[in-house]
Coordinates of C-alpha atoms and ligand atoms in Angstrom, one line a residue:
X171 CA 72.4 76.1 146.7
X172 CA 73.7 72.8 146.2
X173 CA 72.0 69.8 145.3
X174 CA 74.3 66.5 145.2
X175 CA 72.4 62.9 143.6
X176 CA 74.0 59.4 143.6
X177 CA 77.3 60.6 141.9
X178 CA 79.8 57.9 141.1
X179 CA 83.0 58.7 140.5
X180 CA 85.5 55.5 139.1
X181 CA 89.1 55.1 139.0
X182 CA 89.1 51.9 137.0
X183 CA 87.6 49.1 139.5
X184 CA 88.0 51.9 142.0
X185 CA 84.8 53.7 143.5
X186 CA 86.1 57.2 144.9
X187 CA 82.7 57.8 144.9
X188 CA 79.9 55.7 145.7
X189 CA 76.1 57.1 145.3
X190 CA 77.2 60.3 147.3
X191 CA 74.0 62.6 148.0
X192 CA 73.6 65.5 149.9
X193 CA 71.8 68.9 150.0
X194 CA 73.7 72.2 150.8
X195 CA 71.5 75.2 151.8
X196 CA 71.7 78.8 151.2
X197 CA 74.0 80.4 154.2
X198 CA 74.8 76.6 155.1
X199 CA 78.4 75.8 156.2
X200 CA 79.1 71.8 155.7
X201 CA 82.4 70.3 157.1
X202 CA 83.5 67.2 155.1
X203 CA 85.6 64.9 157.3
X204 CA 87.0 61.1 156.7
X205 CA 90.2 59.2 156.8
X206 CA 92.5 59.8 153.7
X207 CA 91.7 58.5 150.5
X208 CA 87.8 58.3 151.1
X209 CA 87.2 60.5 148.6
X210 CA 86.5 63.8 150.1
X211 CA 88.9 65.9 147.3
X212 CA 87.4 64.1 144.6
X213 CA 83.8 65.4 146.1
X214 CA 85.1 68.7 146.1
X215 CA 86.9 68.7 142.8
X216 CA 83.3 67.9 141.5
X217 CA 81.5 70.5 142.9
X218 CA 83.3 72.9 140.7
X219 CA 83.6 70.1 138.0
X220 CA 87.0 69.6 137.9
X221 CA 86.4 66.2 138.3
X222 CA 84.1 64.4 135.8
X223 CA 81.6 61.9 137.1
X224 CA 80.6 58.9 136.1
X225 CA 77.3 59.0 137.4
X226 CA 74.6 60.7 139.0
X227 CA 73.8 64.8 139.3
X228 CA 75.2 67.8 140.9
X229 CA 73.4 71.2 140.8
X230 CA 74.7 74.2 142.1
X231 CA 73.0 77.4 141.9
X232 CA 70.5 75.7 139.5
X233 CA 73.1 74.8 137.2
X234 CA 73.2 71.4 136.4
X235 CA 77.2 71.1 136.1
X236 CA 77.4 67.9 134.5
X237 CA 74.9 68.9 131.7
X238 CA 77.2 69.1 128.1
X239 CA 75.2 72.2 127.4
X240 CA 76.4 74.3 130.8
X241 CA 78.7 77.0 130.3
X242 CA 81.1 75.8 132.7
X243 CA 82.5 79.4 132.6
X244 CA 79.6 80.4 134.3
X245 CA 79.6 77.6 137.5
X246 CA 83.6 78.8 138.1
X247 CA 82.6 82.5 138.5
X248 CA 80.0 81.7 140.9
X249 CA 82.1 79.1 143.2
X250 CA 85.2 79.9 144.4
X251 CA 88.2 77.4 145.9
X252 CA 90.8 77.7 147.9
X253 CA 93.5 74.3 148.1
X254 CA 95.9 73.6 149.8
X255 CA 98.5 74.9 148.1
X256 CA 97.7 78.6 147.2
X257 CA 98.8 78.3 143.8
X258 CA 99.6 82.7 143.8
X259 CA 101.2 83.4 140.6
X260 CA 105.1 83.8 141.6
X261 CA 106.2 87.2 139.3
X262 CA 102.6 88.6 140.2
X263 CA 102.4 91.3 143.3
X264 CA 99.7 90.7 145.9
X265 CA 97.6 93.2 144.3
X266 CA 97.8 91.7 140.9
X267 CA 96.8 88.3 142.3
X268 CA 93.5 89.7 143.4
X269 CA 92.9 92.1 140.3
X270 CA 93.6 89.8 137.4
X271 CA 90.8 88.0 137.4
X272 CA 88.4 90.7 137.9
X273 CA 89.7 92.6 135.1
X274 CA 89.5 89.7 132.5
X275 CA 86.3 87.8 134.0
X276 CA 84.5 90.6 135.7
X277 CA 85.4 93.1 133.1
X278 CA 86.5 95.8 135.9
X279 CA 88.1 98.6 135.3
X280 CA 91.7 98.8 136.9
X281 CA 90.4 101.4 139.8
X282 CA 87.3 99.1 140.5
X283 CA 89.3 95.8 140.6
X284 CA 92.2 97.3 143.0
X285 CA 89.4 99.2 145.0
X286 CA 88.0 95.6 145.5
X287 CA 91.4 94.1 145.9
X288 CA 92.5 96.7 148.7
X289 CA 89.2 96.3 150.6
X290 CA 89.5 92.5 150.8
X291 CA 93.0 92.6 151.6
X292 CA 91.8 95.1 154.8
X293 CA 89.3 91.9 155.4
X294 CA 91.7 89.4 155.4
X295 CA 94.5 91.8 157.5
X296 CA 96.8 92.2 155.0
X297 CA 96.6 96.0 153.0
X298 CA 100.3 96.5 154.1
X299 CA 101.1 93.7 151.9
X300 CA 99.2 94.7 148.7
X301 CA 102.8 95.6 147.0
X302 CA 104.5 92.6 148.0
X303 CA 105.4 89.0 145.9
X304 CA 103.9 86.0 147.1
X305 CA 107.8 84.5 147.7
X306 CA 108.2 87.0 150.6
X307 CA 104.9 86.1 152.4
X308 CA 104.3 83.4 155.1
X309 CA 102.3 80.3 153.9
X310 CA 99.7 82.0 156.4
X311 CA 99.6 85.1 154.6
X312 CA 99.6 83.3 151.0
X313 CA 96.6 81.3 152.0
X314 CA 95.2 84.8 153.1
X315 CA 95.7 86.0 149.8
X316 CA 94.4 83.0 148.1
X317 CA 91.0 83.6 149.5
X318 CA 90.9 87.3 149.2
X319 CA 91.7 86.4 145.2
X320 CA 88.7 83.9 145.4
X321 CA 86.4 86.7 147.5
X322 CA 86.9 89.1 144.7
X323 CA 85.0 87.0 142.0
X324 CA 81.8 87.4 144.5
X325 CA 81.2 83.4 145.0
X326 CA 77.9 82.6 146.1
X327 CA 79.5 79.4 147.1
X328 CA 83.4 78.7 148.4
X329 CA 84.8 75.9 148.8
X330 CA 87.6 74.7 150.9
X331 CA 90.2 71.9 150.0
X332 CA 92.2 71.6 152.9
X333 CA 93.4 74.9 153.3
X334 CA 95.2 74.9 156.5
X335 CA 97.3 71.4 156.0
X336 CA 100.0 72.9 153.8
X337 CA 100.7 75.2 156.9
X338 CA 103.0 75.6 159.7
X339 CA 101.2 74.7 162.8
X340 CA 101.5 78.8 164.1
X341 CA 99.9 79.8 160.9
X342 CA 96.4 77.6 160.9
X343 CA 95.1 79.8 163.1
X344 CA 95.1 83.0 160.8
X345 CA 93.7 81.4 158.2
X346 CA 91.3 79.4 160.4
X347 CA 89.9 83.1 161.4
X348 CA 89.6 84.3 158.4
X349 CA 87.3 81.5 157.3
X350 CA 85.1 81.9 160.2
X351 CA 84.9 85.8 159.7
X352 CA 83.4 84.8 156.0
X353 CA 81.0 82.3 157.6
X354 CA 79.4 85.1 160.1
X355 CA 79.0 87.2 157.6
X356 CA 76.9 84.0 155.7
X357 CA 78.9 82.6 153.2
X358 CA 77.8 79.1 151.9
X359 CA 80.9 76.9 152.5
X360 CA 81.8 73.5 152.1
X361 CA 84.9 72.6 153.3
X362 CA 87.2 69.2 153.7
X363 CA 89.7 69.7 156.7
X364 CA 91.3 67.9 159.3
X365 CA 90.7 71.0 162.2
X366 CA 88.0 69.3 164.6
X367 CA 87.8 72.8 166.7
X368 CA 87.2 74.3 163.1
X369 CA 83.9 72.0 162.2
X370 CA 82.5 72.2 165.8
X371 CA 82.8 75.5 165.6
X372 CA 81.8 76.8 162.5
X373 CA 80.0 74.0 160.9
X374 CA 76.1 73.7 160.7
X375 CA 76.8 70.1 159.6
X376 CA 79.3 67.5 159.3
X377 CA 79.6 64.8 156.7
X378 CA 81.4 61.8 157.7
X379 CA 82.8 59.9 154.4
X380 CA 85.0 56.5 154.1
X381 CA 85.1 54.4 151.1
X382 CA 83.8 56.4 148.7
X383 CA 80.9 56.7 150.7
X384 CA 79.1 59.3 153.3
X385 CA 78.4 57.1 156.0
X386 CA 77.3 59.8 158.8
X387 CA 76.1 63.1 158.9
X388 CA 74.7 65.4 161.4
X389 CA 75.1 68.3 163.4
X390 CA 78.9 69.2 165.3
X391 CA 76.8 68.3 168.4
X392 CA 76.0 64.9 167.4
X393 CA 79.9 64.1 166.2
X394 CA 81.9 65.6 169.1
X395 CA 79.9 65.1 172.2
X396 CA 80.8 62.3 173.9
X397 CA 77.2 59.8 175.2
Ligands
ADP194 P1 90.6 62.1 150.2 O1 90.5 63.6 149.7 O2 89.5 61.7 151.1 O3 92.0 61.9 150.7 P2 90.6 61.5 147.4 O4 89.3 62.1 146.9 O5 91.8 62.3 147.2 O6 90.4 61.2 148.9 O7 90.8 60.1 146.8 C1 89.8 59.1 146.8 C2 90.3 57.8 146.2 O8 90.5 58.0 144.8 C3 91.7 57.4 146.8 O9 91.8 56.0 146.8 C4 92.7 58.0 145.7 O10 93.9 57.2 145.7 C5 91.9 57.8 144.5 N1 92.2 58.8 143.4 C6 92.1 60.1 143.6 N2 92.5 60.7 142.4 C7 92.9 59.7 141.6 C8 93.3 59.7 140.2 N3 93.5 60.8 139.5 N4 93.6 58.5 139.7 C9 93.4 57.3 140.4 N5 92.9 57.3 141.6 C10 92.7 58.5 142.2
ADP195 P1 94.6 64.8 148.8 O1 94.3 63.5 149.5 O2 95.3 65.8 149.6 O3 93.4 65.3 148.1 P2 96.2 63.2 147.1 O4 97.7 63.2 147.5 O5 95.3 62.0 147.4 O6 95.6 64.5 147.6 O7 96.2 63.4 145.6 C1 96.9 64.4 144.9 C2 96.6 64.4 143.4 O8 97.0 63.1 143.0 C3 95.2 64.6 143.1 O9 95.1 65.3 141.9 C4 94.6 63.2 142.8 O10 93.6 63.2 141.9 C5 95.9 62.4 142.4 N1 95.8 61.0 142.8 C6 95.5 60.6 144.0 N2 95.6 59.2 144.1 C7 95.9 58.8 142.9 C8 96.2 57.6 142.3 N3 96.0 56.4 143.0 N4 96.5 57.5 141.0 C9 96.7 58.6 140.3 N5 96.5 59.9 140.8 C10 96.1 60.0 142.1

């Protein structure tokens, strides 16, 4: 699904990234960890090529992202991201949120985009919301929406910036669940986060990165049992 070759990413003399590679498979769910600043947002920003690179190659779904001849229209329907901050649009209900794109993307008609929107707002436990304005939902519940929104394009890959560390401590959880409900079901997800119960958990395999740099990688067993 993913297929990751020596990129370099600079910030004048600055490497952010360093000849990164790595492989995501089909189904897979990789947990990027590292201290701050190592570079793990910039690998994620790339992966949907809001980044540009200064080297190297990233395929996903056998589009070659950093080819000038890719529709780049194309990658973004096919990988969705949730960030930290949910970035709902403010005057827009819950319902509208999640239908928007579908209508002007997807080319839904109104009935099939809320039909869409209602059953992944069921998914993600909030239908009795569907009326309501982002301002008068928990950062839980925003977060909620923002993936339900992302669901609705049908990703074949999602990606996760941090989505839990804009959050109250009571509300991780929630969203925490709602991740792992999406990988049983076999979502390909790559996601940079700080929850250690999250990766061992969920995670098929973690990457370790500092410095620009992946510097170990290997199953949840391999990080967080102790010799
Ligand atoms: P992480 O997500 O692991 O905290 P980042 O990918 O955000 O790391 O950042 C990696 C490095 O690149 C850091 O040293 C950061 O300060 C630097 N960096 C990130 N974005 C920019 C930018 N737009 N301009 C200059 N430096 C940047
Ligand atoms: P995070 O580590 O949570 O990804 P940061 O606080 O490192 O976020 O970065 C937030 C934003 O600021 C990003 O868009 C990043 O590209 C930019 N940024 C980070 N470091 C620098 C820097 N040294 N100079 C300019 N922009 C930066």
């Amino acid at each position: 699904m993913v297929e990751v070759r020596d990129v370099v990413k600079q910030y004048g003399s600055l490497k952010a990234l360093d000849r990164v590679s790595f492989d995501v498979r089909d189904g897979e769910k990789v947990v990027i960890i590292g201290p701050s600043g190592s570079g793990k947002s910039t690998l994620l920003r790339s992966l949907n090529r809001l980044e540009q690179i200064d080297g190297g190659r990233i395929i996903v779904d056998g589009i070659d992202l950093y080819d000038p001849r890719t529709d780049i229209n194309k990658l973004r329907e096919e990988v969705g991201m949730v960030f930290q901050s949910f970035n709902l649009f403010p005057h827009k209900t819950v319902l509208e949120n999640i239908t928007l794109a579908q209508l002007v993307v997807r080319k839904r008609t109104k009935r099939e985009a809320a039909d869409k929107a209602m059953t992944l707002l069921r998914k993600v436990g909030l239908a009795d919301k569907a009326d309501a304005y982002p301002g008068k939902l928990s950062g839980g519940q925003q977060q909620r929406v923002a993936i339900a929104r992302s669901l609705a394009m049908d990703p074949k890959l999602m990606l996760f910036d941090e989505p839990t560390s804009a959050l109250d401590p009571e509300m991780i959880g929630e969203v925490l669940d709602v991740m792992k409900s999406l990988a049983r079901e076999g979502m390909t997800m790559v996601v940079v986060t700080h929850e250690m119960g999250f990766a061992r958990e969920v995670a098929d395999r973690v990457i370790f990165m500092d410095y620009g740099k992946i510097v170990e990688e290997g199953t949840p067993e391999h990080f967080f049992t102790s010799p």
